[in-house]
PDB file of C-alpha atoms in Angstrom:
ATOM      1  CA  UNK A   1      33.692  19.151  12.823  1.00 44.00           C
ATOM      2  CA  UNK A   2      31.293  17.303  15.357  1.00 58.00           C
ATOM      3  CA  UNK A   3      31.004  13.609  14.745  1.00 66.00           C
ATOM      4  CA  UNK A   4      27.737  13.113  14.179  1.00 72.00           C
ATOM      5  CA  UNK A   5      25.858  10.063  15.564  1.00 76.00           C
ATOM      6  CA  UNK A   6      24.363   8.606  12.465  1.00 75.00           C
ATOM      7  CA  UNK A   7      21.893   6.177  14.411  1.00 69.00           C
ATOM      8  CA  UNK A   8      20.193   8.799  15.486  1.00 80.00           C
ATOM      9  CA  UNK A   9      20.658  11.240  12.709  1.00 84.00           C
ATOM     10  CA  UNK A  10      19.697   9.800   9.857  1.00 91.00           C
ATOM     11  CA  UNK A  11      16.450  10.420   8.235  1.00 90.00           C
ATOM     12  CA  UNK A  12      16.527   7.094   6.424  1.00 92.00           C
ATOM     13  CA  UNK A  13      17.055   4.632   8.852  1.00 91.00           C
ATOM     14  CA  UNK A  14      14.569   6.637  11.241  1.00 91.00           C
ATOM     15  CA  UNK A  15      12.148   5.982   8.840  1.00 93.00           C
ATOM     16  CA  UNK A  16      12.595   2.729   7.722  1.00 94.00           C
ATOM     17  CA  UNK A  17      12.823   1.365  11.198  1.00 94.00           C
ATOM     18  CA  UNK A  18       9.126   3.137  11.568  1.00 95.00           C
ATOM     19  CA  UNK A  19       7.626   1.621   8.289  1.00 95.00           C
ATOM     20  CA  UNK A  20       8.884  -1.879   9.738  1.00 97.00           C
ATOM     21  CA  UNK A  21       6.711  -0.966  12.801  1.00 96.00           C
ATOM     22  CA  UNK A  22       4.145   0.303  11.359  1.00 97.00           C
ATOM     23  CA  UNK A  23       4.110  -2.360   9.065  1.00 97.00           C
ATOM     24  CA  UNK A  24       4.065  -4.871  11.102  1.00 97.00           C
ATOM     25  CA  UNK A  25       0.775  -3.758  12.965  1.00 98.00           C
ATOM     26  CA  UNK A  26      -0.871  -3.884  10.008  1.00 98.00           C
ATOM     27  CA  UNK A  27       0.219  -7.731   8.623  1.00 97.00           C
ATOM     28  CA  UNK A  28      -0.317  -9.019  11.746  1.00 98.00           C
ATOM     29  CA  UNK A  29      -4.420  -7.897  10.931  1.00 98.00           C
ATOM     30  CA  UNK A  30      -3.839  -8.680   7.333  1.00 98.00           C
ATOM     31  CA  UNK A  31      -2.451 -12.035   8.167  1.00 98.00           C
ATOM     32  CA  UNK A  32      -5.421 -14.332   8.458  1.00 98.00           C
ATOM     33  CA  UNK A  33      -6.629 -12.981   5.168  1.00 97.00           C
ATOM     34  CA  UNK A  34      -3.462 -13.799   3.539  1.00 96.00           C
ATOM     35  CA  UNK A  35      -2.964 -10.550   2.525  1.00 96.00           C
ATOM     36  CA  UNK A  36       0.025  -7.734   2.599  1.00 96.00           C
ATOM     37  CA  UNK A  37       0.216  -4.348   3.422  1.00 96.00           C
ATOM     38  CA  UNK A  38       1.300  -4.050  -0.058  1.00 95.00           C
ATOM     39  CA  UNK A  39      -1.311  -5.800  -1.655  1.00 96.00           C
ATOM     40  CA  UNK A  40      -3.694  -4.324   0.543  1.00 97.00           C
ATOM     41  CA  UNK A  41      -2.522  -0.605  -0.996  1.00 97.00           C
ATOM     42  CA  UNK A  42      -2.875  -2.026  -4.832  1.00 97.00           C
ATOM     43  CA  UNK A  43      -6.683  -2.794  -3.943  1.00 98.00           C
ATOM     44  CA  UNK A  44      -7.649   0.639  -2.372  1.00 98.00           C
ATOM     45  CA  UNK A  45      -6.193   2.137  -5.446  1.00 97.00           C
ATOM     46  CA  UNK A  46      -7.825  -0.475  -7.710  1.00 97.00           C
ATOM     47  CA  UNK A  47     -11.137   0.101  -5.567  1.00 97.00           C
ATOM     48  CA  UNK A  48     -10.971   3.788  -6.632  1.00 95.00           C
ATOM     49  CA  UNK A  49     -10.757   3.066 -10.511  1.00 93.00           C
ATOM     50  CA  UNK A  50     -11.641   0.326 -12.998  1.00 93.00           C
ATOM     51  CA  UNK A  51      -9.202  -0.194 -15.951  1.00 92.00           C
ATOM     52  CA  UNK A  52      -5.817   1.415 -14.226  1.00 93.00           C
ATOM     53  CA  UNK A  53      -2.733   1.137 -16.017  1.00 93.00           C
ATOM     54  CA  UNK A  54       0.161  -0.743 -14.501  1.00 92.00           C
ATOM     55  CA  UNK A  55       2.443   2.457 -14.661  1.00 91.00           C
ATOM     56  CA  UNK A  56      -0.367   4.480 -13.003  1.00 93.00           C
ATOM     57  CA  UNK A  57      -0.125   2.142 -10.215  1.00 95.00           C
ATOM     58  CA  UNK A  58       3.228   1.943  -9.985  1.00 94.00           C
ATOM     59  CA  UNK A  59       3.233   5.615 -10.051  1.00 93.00           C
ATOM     60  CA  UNK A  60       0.257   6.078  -7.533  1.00 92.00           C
ATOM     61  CA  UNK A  61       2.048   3.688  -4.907  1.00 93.00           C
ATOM     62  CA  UNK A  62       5.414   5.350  -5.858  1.00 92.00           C
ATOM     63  CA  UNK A  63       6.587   1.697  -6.870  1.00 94.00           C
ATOM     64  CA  UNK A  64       8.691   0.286  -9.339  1.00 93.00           C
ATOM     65  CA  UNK A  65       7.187  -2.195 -11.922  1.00 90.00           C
ATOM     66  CA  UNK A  66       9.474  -4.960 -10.591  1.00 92.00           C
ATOM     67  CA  UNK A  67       8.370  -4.649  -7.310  1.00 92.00           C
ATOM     68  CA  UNK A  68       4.784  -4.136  -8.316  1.00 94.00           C
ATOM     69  CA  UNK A  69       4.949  -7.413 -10.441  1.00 93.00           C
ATOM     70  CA  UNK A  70       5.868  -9.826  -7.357  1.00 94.00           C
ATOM     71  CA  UNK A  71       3.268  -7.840  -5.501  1.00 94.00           C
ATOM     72  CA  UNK A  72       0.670  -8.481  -8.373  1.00 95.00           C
ATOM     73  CA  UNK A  73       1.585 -12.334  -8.967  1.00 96.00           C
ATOM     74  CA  UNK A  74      -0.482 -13.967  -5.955  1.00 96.00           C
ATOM     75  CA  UNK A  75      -3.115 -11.147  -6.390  1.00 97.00           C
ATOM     76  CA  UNK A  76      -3.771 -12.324  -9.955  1.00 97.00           C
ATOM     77  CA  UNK A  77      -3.093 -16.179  -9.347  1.00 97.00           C
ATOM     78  CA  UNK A  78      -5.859 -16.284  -6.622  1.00 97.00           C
ATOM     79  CA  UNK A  79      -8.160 -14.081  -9.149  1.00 97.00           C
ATOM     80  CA  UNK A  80      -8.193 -11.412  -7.036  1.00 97.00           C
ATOM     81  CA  UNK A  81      -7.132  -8.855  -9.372  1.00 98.00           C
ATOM     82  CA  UNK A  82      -7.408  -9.245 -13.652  1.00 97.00           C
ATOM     83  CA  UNK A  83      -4.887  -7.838 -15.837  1.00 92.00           C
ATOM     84  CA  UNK A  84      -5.000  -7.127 -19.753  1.00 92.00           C
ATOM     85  CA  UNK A  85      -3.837  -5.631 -22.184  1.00 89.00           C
ATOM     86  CA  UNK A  86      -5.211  -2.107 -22.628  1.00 84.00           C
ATOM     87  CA  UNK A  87      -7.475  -1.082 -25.279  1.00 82.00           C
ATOM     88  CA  UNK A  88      -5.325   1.855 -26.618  1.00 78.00           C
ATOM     89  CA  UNK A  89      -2.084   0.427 -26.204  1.00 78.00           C
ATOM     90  CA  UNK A  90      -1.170  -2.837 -27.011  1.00 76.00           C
ATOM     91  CA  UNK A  91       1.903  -2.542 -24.839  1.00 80.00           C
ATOM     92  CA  UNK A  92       0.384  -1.765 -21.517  1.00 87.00           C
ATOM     93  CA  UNK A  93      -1.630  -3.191 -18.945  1.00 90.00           C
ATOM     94  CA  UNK A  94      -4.869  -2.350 -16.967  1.00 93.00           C
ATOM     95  CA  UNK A  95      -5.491  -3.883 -13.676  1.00 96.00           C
ATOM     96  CA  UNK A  96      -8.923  -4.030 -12.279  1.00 97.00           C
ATOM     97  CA  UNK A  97     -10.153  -6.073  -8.624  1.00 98.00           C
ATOM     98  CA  UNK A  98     -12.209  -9.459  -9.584  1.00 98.00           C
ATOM     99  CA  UNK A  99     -15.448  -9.866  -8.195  1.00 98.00           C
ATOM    100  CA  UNK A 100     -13.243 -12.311  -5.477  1.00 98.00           C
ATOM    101  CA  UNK A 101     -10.909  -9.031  -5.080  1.00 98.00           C
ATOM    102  CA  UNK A 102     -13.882  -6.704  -4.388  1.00 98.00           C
ATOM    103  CA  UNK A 103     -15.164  -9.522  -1.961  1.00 98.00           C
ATOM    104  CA  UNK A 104     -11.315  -9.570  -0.311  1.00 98.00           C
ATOM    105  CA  UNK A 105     -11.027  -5.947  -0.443  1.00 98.00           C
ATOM    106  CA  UNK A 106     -14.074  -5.713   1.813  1.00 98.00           C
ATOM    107  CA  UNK A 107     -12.762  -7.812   4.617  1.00 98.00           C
ATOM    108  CA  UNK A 108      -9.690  -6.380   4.401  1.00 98.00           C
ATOM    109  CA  UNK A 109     -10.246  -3.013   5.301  1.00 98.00           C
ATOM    110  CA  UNK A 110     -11.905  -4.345   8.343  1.00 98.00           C
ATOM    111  CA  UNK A 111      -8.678  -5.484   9.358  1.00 98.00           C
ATOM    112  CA  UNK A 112      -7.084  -2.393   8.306  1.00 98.00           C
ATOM    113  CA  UNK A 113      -9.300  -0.320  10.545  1.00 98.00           C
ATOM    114  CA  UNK A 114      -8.536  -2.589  13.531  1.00 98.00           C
ATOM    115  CA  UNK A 115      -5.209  -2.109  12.529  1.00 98.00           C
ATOM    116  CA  UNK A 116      -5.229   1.828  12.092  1.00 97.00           C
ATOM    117  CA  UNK A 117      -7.188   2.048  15.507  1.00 98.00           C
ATOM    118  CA  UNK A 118      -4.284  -0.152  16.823  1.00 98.00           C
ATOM    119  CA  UNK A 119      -1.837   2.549  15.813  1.00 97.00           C
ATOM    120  CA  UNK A 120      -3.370   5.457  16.556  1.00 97.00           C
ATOM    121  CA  UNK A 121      -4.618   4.396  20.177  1.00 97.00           C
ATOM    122  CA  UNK A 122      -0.808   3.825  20.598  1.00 95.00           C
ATOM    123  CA  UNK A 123       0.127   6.796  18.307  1.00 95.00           C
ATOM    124  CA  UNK A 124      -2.568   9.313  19.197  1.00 96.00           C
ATOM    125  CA  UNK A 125      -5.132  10.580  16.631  1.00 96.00           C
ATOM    126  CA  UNK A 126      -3.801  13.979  15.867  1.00 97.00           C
ATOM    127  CA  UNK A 127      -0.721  12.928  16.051  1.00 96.00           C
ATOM    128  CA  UNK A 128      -1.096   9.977  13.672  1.00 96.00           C
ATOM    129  CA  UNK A 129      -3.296  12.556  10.951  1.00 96.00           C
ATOM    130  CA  UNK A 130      -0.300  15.398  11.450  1.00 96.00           C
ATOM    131  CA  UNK A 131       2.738  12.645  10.286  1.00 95.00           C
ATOM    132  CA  UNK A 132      -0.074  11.291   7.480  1.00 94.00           C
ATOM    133  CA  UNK A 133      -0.149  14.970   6.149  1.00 95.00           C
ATOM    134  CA  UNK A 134       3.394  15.262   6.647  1.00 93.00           C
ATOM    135  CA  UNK A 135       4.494  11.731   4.628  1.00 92.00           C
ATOM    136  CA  UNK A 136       2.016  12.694   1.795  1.00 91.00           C
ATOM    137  CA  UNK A 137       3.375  15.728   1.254  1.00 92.00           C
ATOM    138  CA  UNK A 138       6.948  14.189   0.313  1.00 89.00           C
ATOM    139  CA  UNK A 139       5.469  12.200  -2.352  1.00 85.00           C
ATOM    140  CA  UNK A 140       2.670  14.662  -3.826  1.00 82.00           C
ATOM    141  CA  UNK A 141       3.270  16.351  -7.087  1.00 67.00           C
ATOM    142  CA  UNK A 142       2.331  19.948  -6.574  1.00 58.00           C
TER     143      UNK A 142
END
């Protein structure tokens, strides 16, 4: 059996070290906002429905409710985002953007089109829409 170079063979770390690039293309536009990639994701999805459920978020975002919850803290601290209990269940939660989120959600996706021109004049356009279709289609639910 050939050793096998796992640096340079491994699917995970190849991708992880390319979300940390990516990534940080993106906060560095978020930044004077004071906003995350992260957070940035929970408002497009909150942008694209009122009343979501905490566990269709988590879901959505492929998340886990721990993770979500740090994410959600400052978001609902600066009243960016509301969260209450839902009408027909008393034990979950619906999210929805403030007025002050819809206002933040607005400037922030002027920095993340700076920031998605910034990768994809380094990328390449096609390029950059192929490995979009190809990521999605490891997390979509056929």
């Amino acid at each position: 059996m050939n050793e096998i170079d796992i640096g340079s063979a491994c699917n995970c770390f190849a991708m992880r070290q390319a979300a940390r690039f990516v990534t940080q293309i993106y906060e560095r536009h978020f930044a004077p906002l004071g906003v995350t990639a992260t957070q940035y994701s929970i408002m497009v999805a909150l942008s694209r429905r009122r009343d979501l459920l905490m566990s269709e978020l988590a879901d959505a975002l492929v998340m886990d409710r721990t993770t979500l919850l740090r994410a959600l803290k400052p978001l609902q601290r600066d009243d960016i985002v509301s969260i209450a209990r839902a009408e027909h269940d008393a034990r979950a939660y619906s999210l929805n953007l403030t007025r002050d989120g819809l206002r933040l959600f607005k400037q922030a996706t002027k920095a993340w089109q700076a920031a998605q021109t910034e990768f994809e004049d380094k990328f390449g356009q096609s390029r950059a829409r192929a490995l979009r279709q190809e990521l999605f289609s490891l997390t979509t639910v056929d």
